[in-house]
PDB file of C-alpha atoms and ligand atoms in Angstrom:
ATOM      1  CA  UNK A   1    -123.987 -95.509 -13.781  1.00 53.00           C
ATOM      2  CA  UNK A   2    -127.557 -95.429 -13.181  1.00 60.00           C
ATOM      3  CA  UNK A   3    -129.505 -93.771 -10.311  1.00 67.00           C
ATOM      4  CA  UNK A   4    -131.163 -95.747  -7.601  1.00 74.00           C
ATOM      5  CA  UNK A   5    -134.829 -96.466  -8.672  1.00 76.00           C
ATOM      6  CA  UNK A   6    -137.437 -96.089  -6.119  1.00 83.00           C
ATOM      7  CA  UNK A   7    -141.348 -96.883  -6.852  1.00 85.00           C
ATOM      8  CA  UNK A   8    -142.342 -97.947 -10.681  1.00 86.00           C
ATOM      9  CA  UNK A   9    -144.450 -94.628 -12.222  1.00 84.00           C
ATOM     10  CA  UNK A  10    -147.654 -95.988 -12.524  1.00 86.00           C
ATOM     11  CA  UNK A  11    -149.914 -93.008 -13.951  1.00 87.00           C
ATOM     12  CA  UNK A  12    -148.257 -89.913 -15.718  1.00 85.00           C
ATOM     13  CA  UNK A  13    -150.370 -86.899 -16.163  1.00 86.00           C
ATOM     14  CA  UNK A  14    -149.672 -84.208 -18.552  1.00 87.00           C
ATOM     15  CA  UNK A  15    -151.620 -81.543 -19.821  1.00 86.00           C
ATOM     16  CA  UNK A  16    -152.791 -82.331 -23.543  1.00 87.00           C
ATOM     17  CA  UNK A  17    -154.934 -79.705 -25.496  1.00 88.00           C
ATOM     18  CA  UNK A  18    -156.121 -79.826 -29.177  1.00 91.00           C
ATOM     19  CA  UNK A  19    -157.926 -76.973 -30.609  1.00 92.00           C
ATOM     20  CA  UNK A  20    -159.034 -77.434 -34.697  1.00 90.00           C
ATOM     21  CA  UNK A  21    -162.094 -77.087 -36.831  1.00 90.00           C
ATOM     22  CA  UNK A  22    -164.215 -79.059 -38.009  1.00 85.00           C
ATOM     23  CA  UNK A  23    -166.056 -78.532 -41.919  1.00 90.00           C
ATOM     24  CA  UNK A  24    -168.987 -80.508 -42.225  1.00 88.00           C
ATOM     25  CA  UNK A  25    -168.462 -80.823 -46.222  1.00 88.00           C
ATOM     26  CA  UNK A  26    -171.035 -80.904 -48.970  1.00 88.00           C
ATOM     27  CA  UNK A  27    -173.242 -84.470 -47.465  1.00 88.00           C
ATOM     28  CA  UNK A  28    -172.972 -83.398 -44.218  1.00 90.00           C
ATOM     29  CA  UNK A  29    -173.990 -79.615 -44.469  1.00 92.00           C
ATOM     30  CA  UNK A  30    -177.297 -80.899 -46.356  1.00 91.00           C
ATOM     31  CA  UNK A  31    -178.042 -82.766 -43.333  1.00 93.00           C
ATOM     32  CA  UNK A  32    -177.457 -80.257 -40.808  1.00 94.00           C
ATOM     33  CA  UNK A  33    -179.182 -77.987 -42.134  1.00 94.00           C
ATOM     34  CA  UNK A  34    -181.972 -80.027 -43.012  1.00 94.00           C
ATOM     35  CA  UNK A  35    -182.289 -80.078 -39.054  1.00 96.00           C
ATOM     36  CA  UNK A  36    -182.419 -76.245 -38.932  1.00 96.00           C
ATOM     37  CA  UNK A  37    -185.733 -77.201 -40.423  1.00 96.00           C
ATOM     38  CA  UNK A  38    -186.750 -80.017 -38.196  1.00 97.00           C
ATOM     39  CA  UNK A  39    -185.931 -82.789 -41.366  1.00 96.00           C
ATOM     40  CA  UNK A  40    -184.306 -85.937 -40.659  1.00 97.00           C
ATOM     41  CA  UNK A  41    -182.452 -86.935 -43.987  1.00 95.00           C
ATOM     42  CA  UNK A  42    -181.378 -89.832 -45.330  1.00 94.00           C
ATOM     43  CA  UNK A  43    -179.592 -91.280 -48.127  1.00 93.00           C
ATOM     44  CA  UNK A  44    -180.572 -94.359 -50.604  1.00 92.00           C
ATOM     45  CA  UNK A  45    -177.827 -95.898 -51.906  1.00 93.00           C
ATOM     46  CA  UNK A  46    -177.930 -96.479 -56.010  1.00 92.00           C
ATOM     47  CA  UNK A  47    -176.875-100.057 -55.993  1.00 93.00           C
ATOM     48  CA  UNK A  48    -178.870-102.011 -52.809  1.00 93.00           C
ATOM     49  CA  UNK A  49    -181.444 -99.130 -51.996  1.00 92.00           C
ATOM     50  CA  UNK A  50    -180.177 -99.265 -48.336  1.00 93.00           C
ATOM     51  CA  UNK A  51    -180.844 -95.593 -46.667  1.00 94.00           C
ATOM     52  CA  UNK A  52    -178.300 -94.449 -45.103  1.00 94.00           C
ATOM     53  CA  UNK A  53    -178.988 -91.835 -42.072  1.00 93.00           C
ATOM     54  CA  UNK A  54    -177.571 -89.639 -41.816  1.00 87.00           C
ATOM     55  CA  UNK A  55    -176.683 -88.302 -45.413  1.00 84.00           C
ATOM     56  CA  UNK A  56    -173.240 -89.644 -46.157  1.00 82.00           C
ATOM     57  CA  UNK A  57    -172.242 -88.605 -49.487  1.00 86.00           C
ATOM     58  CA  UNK A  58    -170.948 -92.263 -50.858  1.00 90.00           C
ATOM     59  CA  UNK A  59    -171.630 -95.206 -50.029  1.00 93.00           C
ATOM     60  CA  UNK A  60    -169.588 -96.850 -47.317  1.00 92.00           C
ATOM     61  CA  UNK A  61    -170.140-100.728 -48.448  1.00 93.00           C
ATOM     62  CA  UNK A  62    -169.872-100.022 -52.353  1.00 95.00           C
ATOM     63  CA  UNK A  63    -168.042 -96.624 -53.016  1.00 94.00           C
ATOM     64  CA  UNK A  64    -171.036 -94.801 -55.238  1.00 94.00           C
ATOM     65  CA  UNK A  65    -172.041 -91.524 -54.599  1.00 91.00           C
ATOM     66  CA  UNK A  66    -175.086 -90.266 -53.074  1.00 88.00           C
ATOM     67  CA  UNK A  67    -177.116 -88.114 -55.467  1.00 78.00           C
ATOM     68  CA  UNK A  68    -178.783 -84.970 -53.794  1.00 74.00           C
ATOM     69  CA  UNK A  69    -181.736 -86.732 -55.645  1.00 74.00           C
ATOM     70  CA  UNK A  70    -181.482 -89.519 -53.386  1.00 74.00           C
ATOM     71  CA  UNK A  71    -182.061 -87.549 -50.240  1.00 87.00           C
ATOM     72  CA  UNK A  72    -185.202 -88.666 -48.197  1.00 92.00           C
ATOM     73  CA  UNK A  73    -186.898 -87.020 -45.449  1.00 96.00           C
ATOM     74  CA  UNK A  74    -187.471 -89.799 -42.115  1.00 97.00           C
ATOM     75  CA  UNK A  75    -190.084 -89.688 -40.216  1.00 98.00           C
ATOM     76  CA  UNK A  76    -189.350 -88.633 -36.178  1.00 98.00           C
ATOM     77  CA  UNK A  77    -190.068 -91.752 -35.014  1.00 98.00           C
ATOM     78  CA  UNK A  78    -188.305 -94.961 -35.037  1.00 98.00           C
ATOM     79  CA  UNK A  79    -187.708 -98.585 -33.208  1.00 98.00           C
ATOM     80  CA  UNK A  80    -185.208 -99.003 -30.028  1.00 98.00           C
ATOM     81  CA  UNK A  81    -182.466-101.413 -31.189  1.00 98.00           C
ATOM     82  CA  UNK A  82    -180.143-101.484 -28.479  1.00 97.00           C
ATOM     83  CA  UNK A  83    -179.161 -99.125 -25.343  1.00 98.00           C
ATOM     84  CA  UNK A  84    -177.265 -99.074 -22.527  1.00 97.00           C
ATOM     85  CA  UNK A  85    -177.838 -97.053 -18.936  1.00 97.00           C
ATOM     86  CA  UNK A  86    -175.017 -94.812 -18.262  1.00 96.00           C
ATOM     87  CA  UNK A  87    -173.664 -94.509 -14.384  1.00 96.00           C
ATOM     88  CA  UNK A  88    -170.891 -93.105 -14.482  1.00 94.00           C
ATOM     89  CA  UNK A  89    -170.547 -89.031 -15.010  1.00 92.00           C
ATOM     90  CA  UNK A  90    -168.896 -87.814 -17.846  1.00 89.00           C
ATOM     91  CA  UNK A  91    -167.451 -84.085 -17.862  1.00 85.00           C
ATOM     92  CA  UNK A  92    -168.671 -82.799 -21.390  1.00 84.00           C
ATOM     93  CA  UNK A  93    -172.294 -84.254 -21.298  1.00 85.00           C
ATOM     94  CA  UNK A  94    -174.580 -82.647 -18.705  1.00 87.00           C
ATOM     95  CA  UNK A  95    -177.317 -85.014 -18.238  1.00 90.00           C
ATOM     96  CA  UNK A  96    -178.101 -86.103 -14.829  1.00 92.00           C
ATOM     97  CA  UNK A  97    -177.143 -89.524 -13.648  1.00 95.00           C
ATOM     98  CA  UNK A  98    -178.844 -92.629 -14.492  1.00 96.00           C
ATOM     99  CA  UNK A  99    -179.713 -91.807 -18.311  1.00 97.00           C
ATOM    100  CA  UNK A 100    -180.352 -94.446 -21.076  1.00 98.00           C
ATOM    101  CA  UNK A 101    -178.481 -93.954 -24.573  1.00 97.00           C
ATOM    102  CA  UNK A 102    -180.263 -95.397 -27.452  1.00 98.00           C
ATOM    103  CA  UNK A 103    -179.569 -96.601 -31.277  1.00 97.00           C
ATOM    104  CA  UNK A 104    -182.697 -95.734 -32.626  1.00 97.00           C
ATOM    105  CA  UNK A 105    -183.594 -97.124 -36.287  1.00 98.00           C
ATOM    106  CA  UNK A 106    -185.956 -94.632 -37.774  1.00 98.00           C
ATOM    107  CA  UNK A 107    -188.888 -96.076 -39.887  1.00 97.00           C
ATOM    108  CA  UNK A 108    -187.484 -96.132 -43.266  1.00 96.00           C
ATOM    109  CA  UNK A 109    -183.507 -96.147 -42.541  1.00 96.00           C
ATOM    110  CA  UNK A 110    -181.109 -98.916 -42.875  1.00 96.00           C
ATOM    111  CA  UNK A 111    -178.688 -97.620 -40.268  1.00 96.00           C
ATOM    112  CA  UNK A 112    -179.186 -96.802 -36.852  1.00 96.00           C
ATOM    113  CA  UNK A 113    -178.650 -93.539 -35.055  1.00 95.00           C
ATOM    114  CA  UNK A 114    -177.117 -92.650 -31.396  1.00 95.00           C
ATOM    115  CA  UNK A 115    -179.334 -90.431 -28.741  1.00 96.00           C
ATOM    116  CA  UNK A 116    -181.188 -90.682 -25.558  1.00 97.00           C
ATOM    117  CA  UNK A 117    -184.307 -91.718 -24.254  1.00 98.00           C
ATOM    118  CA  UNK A 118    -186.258 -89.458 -21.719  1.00 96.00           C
ATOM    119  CA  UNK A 119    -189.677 -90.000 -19.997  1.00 96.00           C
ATOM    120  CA  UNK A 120    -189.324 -93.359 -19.293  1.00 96.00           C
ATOM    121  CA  UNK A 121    -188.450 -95.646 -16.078  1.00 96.00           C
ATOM    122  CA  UNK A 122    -185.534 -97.282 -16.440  1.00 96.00           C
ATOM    123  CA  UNK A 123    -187.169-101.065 -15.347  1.00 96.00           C
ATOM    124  CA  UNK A 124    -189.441-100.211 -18.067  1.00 97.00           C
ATOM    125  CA  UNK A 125    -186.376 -99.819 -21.550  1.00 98.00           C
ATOM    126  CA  UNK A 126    -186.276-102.858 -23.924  1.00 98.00           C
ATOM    127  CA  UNK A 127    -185.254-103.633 -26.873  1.00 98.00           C
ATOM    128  CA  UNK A 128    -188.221-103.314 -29.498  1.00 98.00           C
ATOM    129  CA  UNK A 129    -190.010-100.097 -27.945  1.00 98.00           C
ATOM    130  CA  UNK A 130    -191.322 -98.072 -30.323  1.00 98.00           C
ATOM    131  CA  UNK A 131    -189.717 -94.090 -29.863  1.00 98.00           C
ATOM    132  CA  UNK A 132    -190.702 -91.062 -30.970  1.00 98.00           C
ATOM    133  CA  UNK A 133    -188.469 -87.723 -31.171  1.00 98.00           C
ATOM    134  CA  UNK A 134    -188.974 -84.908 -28.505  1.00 98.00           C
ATOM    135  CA  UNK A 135    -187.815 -81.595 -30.251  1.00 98.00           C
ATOM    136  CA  UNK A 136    -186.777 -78.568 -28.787  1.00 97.00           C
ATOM    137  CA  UNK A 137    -189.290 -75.352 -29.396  1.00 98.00           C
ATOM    138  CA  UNK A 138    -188.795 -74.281 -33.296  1.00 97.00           C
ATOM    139  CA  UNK A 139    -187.591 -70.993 -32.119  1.00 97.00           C
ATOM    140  CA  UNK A 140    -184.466 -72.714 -30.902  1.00 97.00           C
ATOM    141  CA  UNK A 141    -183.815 -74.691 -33.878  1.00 97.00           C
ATOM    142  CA  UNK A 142    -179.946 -75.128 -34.726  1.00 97.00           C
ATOM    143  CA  UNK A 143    -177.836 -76.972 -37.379  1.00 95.00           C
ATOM    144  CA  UNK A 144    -177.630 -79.717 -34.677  1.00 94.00           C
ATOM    145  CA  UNK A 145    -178.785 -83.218 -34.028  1.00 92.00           C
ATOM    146  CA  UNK A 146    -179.368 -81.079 -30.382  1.00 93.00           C
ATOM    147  CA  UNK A 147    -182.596 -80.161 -31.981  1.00 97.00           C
ATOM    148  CA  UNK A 148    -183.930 -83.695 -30.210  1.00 97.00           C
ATOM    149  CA  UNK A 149    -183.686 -83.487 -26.662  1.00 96.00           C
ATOM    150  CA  UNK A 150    -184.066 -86.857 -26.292  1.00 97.00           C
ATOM    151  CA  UNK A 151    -186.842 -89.757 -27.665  1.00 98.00           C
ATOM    152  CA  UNK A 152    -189.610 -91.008 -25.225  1.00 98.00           C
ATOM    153  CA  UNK A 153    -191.688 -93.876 -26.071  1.00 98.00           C
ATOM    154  CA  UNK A 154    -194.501 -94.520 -28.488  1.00 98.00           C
ATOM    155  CA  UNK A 155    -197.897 -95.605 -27.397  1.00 96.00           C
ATOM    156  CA  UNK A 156    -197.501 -98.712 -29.823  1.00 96.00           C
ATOM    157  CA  UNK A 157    -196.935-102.477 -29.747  1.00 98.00           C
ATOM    158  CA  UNK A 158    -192.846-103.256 -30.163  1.00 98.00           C
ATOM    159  CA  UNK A 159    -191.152-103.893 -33.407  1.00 97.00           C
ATOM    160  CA  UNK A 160    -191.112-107.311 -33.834  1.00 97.00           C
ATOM    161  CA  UNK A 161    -187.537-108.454 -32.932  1.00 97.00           C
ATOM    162  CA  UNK A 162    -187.239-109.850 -37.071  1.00 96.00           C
ATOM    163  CA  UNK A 163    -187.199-106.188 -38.375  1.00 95.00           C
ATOM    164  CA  UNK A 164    -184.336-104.931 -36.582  1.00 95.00           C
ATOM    165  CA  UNK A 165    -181.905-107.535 -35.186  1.00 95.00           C
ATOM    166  CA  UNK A 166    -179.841-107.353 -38.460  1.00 93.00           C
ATOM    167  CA  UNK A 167    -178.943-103.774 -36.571  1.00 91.00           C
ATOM    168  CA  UNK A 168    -178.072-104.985 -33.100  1.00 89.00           C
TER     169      UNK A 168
HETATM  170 ZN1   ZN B 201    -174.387 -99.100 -51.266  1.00 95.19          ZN
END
């Protein structure tokens, strides 16, 4: 015999909490601490010469490792490929409503990294801009990508839409 069913349950909360830790492995550790020192490193891949930021340890498209020897220092500054303004607050990231994420392709890298973009009206983000990282004081220096508060523009003519679209 079943019970009399009142309303559908639409939305079930439940309290869900994961704790575990996180190694960064051999690739990884180079890389972080490679920011301790304010380097951005990249990879080249053996077989195509892509560079592959950050280090990765193998290549994802062909399956080779990375040598150590393979491990180039980017420069801090790089072209804006794509970005999107956030609205909507999010609990674990503390940056005050509207803010622009970026994928920024550093001069020299094949693949594009995720940040934000600071010191710059939001009318005024497009695709192309050239970017340059803003670092936190040395003092203050972690193993963390944290090390860039955030990348503000260049004082440059953009990227020509040809040299990064393959990255969009
Ligand atoms: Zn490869």
């Amino acid at each position: 015999m079943s019970e009399e069913v009142s309303e559908p349950i639409e939305v079930l909360r439940l309290p869900v909490e994961l704790e575990y830790q996180y190694t960064a492995g051999k690739s990884a550790s180079r890389f972080l601490r490679g920011l301790q020192q304010g380097k951005l490193l990249g990879q080249r891949c053996p077989v195509d010469g892509r560079v592959y930021f950050p280090t990765r340890g193998c290549c994802p498209q062909h399956g080779v490792p990375m040598a150590e020897e393979g491990s180039i220092e980017l420069p801090d500054v790089g072209t804006l490929v794509t970005y999107s303004i956030v609205r909507v607050p999010s609990a674990n990231i503390p940056l005050e409503l509207p803010y622009v994420t970026i994928q920024v392709l550093l001069d020299g890298a094949d693949t594009v990294m995720m940040h934000v973009l600071g010191e710059c009206e939001l009318e005024d983000v497009h695709m192309g801009m050239r970017l340059e990282a803003k670092w936190k004081p040395e003092e203050e220096w972690e193993t963390s990508v944290g090390n860039i508060l955030y990348f503000v523009p260049l004082d440059e003519p953009d990227a020509p839409y040809e040299s990064y679209k393959e990255h969009i």
